[in-house]
Short mmCIF file of C-alpha atoms in Angstrom, two decimals:
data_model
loop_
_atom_site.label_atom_id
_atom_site.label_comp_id
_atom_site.label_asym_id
_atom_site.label_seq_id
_atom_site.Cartn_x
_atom_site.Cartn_y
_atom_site.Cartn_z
CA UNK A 1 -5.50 56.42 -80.58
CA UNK A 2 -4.33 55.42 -76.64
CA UNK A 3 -1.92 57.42 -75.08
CA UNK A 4 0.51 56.00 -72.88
CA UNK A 5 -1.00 54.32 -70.23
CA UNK A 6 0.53 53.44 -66.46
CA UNK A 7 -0.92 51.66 -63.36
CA UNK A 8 -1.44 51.81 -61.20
CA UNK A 9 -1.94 55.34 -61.26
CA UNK A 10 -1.36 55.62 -57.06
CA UNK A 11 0.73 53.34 -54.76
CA UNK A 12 1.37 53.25 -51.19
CA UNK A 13 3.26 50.50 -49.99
CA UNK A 14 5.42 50.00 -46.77
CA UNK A 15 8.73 50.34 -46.30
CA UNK A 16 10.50 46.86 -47.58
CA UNK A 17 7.71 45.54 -49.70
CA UNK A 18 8.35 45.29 -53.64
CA UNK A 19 5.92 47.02 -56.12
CA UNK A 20 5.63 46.40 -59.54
CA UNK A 21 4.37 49.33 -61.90
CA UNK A 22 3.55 48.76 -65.32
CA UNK A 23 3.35 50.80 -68.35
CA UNK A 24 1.72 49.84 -71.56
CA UNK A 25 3.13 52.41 -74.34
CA UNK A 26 1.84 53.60 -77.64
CA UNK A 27 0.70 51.28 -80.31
CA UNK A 28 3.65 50.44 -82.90
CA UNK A 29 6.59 52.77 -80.27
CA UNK A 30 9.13 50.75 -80.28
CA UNK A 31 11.39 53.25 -77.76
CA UNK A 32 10.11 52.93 -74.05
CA UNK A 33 11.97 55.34 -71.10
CA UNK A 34 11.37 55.23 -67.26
CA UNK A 35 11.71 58.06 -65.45
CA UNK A 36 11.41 59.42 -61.97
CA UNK A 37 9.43 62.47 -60.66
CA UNK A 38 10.68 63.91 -56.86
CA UNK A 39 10.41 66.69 -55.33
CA UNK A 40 14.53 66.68 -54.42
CA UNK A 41 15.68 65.49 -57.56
CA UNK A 42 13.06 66.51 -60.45
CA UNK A 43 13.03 64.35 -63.42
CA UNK A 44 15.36 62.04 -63.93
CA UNK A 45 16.12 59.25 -66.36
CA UNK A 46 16.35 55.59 -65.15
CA UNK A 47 16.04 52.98 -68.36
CA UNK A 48 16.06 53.10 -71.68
CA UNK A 49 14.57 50.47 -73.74
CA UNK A 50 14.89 49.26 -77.60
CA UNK A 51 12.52 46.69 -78.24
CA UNK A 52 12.96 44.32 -75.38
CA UNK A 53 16.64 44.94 -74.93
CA UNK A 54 18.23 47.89 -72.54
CA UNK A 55 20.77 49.14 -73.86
CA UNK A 56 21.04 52.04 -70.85
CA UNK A 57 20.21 51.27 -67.30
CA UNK A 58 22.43 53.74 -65.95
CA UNK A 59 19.67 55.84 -64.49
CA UNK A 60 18.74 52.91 -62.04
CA UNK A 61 19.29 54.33 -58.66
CA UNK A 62 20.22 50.83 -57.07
CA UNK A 63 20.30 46.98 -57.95
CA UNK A 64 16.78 47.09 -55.70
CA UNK A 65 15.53 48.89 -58.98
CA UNK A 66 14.81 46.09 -62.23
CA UNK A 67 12.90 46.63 -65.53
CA UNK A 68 11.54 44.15 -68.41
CA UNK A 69 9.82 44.42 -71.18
CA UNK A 70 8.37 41.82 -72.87
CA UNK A 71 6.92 41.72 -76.62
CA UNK A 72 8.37 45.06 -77.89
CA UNK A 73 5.32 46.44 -75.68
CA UNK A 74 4.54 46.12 -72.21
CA UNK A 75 7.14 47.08 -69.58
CA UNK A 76 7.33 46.20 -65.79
CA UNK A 77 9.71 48.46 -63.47
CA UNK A 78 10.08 46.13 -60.29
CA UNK A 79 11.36 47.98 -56.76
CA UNK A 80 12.20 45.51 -54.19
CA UNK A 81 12.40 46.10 -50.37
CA UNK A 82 11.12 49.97 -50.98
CA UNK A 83 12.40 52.48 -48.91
CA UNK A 84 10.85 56.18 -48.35
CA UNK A 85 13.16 57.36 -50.93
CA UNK A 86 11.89 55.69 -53.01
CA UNK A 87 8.55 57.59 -53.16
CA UNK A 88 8.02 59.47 -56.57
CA UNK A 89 6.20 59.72 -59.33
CA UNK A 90 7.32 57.09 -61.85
CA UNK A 91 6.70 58.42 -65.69
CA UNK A 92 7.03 56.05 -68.19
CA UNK A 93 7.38 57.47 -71.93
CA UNK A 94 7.63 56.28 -75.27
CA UNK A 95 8.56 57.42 -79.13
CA UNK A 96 7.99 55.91 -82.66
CA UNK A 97 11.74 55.30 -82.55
CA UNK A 98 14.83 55.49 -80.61
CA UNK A 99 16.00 58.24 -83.31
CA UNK A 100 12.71 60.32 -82.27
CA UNK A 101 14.93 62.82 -81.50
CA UNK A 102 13.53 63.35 -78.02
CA UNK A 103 9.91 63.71 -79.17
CA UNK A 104 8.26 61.32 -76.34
CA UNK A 105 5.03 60.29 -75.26
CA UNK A 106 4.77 60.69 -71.21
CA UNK A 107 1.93 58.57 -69.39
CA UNK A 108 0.02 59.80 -66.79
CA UNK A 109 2.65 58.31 -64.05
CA UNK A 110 2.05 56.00 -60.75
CA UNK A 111 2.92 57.75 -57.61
CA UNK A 112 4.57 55.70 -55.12
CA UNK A 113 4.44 56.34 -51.15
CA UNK A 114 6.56 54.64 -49.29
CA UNK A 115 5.43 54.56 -45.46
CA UNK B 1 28.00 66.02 -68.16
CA UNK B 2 25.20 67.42 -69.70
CA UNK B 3 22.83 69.26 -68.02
CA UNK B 4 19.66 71.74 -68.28
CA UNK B 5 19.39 75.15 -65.70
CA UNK B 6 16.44 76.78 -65.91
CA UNK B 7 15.34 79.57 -63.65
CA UNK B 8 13.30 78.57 -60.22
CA UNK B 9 9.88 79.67 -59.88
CA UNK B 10 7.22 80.31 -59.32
CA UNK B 11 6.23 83.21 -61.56
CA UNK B 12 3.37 84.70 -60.75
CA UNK B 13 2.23 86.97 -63.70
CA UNK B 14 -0.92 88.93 -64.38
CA UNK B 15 -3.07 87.59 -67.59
CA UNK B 16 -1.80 89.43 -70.82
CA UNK B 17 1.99 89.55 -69.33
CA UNK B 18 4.81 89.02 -71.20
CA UNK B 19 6.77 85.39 -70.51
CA UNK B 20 10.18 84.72 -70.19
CA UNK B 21 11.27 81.37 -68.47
CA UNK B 22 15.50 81.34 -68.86
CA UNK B 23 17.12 78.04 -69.85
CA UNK B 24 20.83 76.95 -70.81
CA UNK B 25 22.36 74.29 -71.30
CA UNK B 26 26.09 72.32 -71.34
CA UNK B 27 26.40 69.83 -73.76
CA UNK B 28 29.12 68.45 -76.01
CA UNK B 29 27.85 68.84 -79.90
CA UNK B 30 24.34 69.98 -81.31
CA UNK B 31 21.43 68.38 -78.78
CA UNK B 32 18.56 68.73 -79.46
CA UNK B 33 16.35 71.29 -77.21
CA UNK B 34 12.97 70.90 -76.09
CA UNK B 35 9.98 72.49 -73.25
CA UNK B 36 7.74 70.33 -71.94
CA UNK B 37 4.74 71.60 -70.13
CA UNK B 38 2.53 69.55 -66.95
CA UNK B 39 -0.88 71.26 -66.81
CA UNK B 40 -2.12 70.62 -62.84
CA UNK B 41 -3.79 66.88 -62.87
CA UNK B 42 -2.00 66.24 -65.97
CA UNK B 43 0.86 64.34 -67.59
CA UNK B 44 4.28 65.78 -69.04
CA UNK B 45 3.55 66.96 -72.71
CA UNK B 46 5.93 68.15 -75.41
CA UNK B 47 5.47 71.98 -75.85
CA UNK B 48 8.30 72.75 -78.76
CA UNK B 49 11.35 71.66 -79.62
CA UNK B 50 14.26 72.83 -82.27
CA UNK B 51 17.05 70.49 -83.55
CA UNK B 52 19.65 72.63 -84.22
CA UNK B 53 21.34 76.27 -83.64
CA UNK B 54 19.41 79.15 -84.89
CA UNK B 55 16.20 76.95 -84.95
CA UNK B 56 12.83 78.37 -83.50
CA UNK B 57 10.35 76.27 -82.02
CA UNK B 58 7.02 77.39 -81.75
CA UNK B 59 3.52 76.30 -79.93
CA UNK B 60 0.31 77.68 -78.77
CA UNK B 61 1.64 81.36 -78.65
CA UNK B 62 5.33 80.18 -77.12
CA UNK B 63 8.56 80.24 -78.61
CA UNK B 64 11.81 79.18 -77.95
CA UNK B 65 15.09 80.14 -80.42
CA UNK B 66 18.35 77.28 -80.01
CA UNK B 67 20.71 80.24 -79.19
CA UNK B 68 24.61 77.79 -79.55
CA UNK B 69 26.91 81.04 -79.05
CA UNK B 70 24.88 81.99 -75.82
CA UNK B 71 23.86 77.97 -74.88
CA UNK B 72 20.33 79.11 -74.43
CA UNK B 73 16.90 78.04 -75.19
CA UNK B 74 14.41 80.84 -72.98
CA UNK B 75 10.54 80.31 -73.43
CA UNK B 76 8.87 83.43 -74.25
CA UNK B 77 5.05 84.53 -74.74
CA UNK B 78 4.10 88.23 -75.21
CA UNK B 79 0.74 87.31 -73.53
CA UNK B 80 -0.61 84.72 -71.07
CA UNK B 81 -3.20 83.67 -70.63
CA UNK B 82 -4.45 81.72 -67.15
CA UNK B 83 -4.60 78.55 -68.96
CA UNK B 84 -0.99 78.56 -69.17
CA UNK B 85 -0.64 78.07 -65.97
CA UNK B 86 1.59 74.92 -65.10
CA UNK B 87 4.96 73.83 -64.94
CA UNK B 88 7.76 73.70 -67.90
CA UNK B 89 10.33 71.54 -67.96
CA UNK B 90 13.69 72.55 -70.75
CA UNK B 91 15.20 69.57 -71.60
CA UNK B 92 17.74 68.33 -73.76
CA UNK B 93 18.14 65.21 -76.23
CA UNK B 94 21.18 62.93 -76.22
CA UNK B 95 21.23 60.33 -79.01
CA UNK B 96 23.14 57.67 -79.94
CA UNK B 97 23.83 54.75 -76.89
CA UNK B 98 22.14 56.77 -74.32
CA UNK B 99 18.42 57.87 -76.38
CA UNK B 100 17.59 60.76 -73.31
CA UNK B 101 16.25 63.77 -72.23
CA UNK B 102 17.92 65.15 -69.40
CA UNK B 103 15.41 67.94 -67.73
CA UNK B 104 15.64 71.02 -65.98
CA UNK B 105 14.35 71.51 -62.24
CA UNK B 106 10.66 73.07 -63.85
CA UNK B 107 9.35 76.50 -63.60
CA UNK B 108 5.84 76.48 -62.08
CA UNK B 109 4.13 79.69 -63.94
CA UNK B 110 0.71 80.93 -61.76
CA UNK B 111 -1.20 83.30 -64.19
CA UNK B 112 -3.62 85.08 -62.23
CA UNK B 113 -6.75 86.99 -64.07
#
């Protein structure tokens, strides 16, 4: 079966533009996690997601940072106005439950330059 | 809070050397303890993971033992191989409201033949 899948897979943008990057999980996962890949600040946790609802968003850097997701499946993390800091690798993961006990699924990530 | 510390890298070992990659942790209650490995080019995979204290994960040669008295969780491999060469992420699991894993910085490991 598909693994976790993300696009775009590369993004450069310029400073104060808003990017969208998507992430289409596992079949039948009904967990879905953003996370955030930088050099400074390794991984780090953003958004957690239950179905469609988020019941922790308190890994959202900034209120410039938004996610959705829509049909227990596809999720969108929105930046608006980037700024260089911005630039990471965004990971998006996923598990058969939210009690998976930590056992997730990572995608292949989108890395984001921000000029 | 909780958090992961693992030891910085890189390691740079010899094939057929012996592994150990240190990692503790601070955490209120029983997490659950995992490694993650990135080959190069590749995406974050789940290496091994134990549940609870005295637990031993185990995975393609690697082991890890959920030490509670000492906090610890070190990777160990009595012989690498240049394949393993990547980096490995410890990380912890928080359930309940919050659902997760809170990483360590990443050890890059070089294995050279």
């Amino acid at each position: 079966g598909a693994g976790v899948s993300q696009s775009p897979s590369n993004k450069v943008t310029e400073k104060g533009k808003d990017v969208e990057l998507r992430c289409d999980p596992i079949s039948g996962h009904t967990a879905l996690y953003w996370y955030r890949q930088s050099l400074g600040q390794g991984l780090e946790f953003l958004i957690y997601f239950q179905g469609n609802s988020a019941p922790d968003k308190s890994g959202l850097p900034s209120d410039r940072f938004s996610a959705e997701r829509t049909g227990g499946s596809v999720s969108t993390l929105t930046i608006q106005r980037t700024q260089q800091e911005d630039s990471a690798v965004y990971l998006c993961a996923s598990s058969l439950s939210a009690s998976g006990r930590g056992e997730q699924f990572f995608g292949p990530g989108t890395r984001l330059t921000v000029l | 809070g909780d958090s992961v510390t693992q030891m910085e890298g890189p390691v740079t070992l010899s094939e057929e050397a012996c592994l150990t990659i240190n990692c503790t942790y601070t955490a209120t209650g029983y997490p659950s303890l995992f490694w993650y490995v990135q080959y190069p080019g590749e995406g974050l995979q789940l290496l091994l993971k134990a549940t609870k204290a005295d637990d031993k994960g185990s995975n393609k040669g690697f082991e890890a033992t959920y030490r509670k008295e000492t906090t610890s969780f070190h990777l160990e491999k009595g012989s690498v191989q240049v394949s393993d060469s990547a980096v490995y992420f410890c990380a912890l699991f928080r359930g309940g409201a919050t659902n997760k894993l809170i990483f360590g910085t990443g050890t890059l490991l070089a294995v050279q033949p």
